[in-house]
Tab-separated table of C-alpha atoms in Angstrom:
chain	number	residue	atom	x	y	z
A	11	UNK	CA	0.000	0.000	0.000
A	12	UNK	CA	1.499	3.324	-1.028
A	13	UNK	CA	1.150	5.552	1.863
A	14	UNK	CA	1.101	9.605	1.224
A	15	UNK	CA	1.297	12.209	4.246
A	16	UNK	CA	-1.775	12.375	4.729
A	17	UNK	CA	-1.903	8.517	5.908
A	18	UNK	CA	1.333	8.661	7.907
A	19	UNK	CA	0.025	11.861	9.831
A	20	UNK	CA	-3.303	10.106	10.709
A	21	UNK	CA	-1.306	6.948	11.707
A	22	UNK	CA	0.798	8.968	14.477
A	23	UNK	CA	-2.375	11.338	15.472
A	24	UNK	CA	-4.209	8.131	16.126
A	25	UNK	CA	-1.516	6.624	17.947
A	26	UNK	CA	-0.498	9.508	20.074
A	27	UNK	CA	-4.567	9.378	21.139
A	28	UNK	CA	-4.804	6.043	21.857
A	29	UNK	CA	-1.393	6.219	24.439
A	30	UNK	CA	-2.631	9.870	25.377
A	31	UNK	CA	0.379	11.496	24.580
A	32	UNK	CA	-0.050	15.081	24.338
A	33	UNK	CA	1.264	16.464	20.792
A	34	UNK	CA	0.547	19.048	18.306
A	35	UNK	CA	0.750	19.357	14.814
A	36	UNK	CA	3.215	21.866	13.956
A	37	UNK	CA	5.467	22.792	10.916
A	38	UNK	CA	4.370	22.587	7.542
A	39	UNK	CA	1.229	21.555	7.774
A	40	UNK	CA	0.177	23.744	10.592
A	41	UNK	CA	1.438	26.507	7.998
A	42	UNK	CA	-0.927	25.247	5.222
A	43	UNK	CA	-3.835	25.340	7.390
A	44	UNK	CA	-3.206	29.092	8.632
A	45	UNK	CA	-1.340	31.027	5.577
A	46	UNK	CA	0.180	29.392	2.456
A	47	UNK	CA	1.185	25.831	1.375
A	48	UNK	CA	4.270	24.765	0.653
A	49	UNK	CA	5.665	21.831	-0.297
A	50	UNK	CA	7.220	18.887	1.995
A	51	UNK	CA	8.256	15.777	3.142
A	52	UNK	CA	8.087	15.877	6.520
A	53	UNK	CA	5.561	15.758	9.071
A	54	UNK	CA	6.329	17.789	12.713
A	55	UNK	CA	4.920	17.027	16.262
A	56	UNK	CA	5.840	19.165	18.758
A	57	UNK	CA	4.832	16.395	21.948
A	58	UNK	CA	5.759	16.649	26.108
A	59	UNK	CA	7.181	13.790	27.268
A	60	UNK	CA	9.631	12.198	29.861
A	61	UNK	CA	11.334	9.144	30.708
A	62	UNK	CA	8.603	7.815	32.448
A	63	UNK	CA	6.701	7.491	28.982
A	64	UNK	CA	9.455	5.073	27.314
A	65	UNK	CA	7.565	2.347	27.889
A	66	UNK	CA	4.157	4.037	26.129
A	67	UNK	CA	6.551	4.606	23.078
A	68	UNK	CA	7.420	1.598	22.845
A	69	UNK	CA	4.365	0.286	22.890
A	70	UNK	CA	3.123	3.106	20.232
A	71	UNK	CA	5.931	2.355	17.877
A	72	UNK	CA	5.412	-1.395	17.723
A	73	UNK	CA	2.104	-0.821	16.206
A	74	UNK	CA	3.856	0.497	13.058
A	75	UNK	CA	4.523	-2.353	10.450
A	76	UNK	CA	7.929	-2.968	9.138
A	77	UNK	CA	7.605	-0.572	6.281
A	78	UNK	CA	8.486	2.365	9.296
A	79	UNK	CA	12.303	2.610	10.157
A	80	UNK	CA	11.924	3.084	14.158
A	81	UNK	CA	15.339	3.496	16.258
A	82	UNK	CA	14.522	3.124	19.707
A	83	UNK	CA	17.640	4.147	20.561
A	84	UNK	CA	17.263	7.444	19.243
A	85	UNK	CA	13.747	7.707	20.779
A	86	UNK	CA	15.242	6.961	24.382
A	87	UNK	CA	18.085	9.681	23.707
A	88	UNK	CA	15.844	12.134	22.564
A	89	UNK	CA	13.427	11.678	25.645
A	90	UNK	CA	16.290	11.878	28.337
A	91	UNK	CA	18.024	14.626	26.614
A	92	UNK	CA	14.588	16.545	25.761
A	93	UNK	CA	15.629	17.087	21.979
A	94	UNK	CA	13.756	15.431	18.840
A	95	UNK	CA	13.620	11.908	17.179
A	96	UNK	CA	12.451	10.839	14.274
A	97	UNK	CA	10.654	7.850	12.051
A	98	UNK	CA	11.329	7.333	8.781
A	99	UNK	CA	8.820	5.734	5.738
A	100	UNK	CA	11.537	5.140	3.224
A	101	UNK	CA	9.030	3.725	0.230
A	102	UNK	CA	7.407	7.202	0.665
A	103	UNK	CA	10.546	9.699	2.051
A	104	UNK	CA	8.619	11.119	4.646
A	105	UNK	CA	9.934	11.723	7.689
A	106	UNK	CA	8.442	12.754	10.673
A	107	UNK	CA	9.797	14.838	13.385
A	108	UNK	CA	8.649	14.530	17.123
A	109	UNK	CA	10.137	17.409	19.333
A	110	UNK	CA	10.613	17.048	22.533
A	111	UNK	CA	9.048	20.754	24.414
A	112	UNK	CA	9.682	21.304	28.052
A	113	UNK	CA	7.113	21.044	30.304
A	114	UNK	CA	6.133	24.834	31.416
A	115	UNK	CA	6.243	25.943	27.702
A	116	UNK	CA	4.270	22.927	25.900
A	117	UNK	CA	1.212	23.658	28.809
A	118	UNK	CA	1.036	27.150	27.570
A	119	UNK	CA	1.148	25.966	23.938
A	120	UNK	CA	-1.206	22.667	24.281
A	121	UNK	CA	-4.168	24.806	26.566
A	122	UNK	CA	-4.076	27.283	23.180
A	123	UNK	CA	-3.900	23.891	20.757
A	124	UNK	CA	-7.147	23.777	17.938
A	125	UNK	CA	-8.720	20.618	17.425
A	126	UNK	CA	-9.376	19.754	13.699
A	127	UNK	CA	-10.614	16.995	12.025
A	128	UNK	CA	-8.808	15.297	9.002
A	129	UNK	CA	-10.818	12.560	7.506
A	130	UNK	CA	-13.177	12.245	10.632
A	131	UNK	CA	-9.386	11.595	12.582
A	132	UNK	CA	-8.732	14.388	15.779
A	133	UNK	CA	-6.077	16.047	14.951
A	134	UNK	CA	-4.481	18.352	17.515
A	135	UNK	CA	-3.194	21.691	16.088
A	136	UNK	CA	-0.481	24.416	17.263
A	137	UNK	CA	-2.287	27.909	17.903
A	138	UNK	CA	-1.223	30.158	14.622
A	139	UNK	CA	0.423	32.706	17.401
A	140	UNK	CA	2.726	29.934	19.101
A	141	UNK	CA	3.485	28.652	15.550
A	142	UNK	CA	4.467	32.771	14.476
A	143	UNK	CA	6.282	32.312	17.880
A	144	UNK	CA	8.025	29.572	17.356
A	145	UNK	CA	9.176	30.081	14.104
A	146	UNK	CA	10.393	33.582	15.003
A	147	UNK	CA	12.444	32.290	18.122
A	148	UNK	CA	13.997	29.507	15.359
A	149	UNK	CA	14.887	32.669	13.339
A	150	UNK	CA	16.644	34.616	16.544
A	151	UNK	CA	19.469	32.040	16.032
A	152	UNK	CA	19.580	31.330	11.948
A	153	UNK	CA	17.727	34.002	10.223
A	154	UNK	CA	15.629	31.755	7.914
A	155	UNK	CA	13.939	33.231	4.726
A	156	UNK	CA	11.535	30.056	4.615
A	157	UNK	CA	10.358	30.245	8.348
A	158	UNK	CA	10.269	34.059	7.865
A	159	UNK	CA	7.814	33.767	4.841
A	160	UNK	CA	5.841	30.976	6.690
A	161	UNK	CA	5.325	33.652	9.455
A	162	UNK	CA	4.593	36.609	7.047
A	163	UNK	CA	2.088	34.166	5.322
A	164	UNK	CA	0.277	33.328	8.563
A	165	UNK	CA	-0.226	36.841	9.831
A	166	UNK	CA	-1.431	38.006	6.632
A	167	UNK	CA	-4.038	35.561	6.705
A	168	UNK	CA	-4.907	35.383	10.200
A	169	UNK	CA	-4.475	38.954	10.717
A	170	UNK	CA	-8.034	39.442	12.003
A	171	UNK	CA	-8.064	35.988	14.156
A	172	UNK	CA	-4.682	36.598	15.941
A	173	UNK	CA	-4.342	37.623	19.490
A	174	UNK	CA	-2.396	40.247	18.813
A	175	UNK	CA	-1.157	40.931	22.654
A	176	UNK	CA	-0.258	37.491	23.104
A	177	UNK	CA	1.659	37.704	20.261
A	178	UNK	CA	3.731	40.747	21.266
A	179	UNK	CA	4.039	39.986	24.836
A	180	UNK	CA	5.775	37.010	23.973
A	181	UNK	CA	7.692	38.540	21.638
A	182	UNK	CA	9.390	41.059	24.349
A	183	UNK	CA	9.522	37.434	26.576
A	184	UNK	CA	11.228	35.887	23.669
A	185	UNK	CA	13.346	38.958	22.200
A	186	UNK	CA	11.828	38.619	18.731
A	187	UNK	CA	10.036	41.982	18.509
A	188	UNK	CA	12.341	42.942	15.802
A	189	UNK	CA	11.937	39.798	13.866
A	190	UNK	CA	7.768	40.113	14.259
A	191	UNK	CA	8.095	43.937	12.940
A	192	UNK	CA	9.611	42.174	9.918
A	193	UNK	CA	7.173	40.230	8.928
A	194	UNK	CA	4.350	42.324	9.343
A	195	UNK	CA	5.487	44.476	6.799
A	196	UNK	CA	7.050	41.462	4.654
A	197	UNK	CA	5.297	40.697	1.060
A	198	UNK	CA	3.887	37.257	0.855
């Protein structure tokens, strides 16, 4: 069976629901739903986790069949060390990315989450000002034109849906004011 995005990002949504691990949708596809497509091959999950959910990983993962290239290894690094891991479906190239948020900030992000539905499947979805957020903070350390566009793309179409304080209060938290004065002014 040839499996497209789509597939692979209702696989993990329904598995990280059925071992209640709290995730949200981020990257590209969070883009596409609030400002402009783009094309990938990756899917992102932004999820909280710790060591004490090994176990429910493991248990996740081994309800992928074989066509899924799963490293447990790198899943038990990534949980101790609170970085990212990911799981590869070679016959299709796409990858997807779970990253690891710590605790404090993933509460304010998952208590802002939307709740969609893709093909009748709950799908849990960053806020479009913690995804402008995030991508901004990613740009504080490597100015990217891609994430800056993303951003630009989102507040133009959001513009009237945004909670515009949140926004800049977090900005001043996160010393990205500049970088969100940039894109508010940026062409699409």
């Amino acid at each position: 069976m040839d499996l497209g995005q789509r597939d692979i990002l209702l696989r993990f949504a329904y598995l990280l629901e059925k071992y209640k691990i709290s995730y949200l949708l981020t990257g590209s596809f969070a883009v596409a739903f609030y400002g402009y497509p783009r094309a990938t091959h990756d899917i992102d999950f932004v999820i909280e986790a710790g060591e004490k959910d090994i176990l429910l990983f493991d248990g996740m993962f081994s309800e992928l069949d074989s066509s899924y290239i799963v490293d447990k290894y790198q899943i038990r690094q990534a949980i101790a060390k609170s970085t990212a891991f990911n799981i590869l479906h070679p016959q299709s190239s796409i990858k997807t990315d779970f990253w690891l948020s710590p605790s404090g900030e993933f509460k304010r992000k998952f208590q802002r989450k939307r709740e969609i539905l893709v093909d009748r499947q709950k799908v849990s979805l960053i806020s479009p000002e913690d995804l402008i957020l995030n991508k901004l903070l990613w740009c504080k350390d490597i100015k990217s034109e891609r994430h800056m566009r993303d951003c630009a793309g989102i507040w133009k179409v959001q513009k009237g849906n945004l909670d515009i304080n949140y926004i800049k209060d977090w900005a001043k938290k996160l010393r990205v004011e500049e970088l969100l004065e940039e894109i508010k002014v940026m062409d699409y």
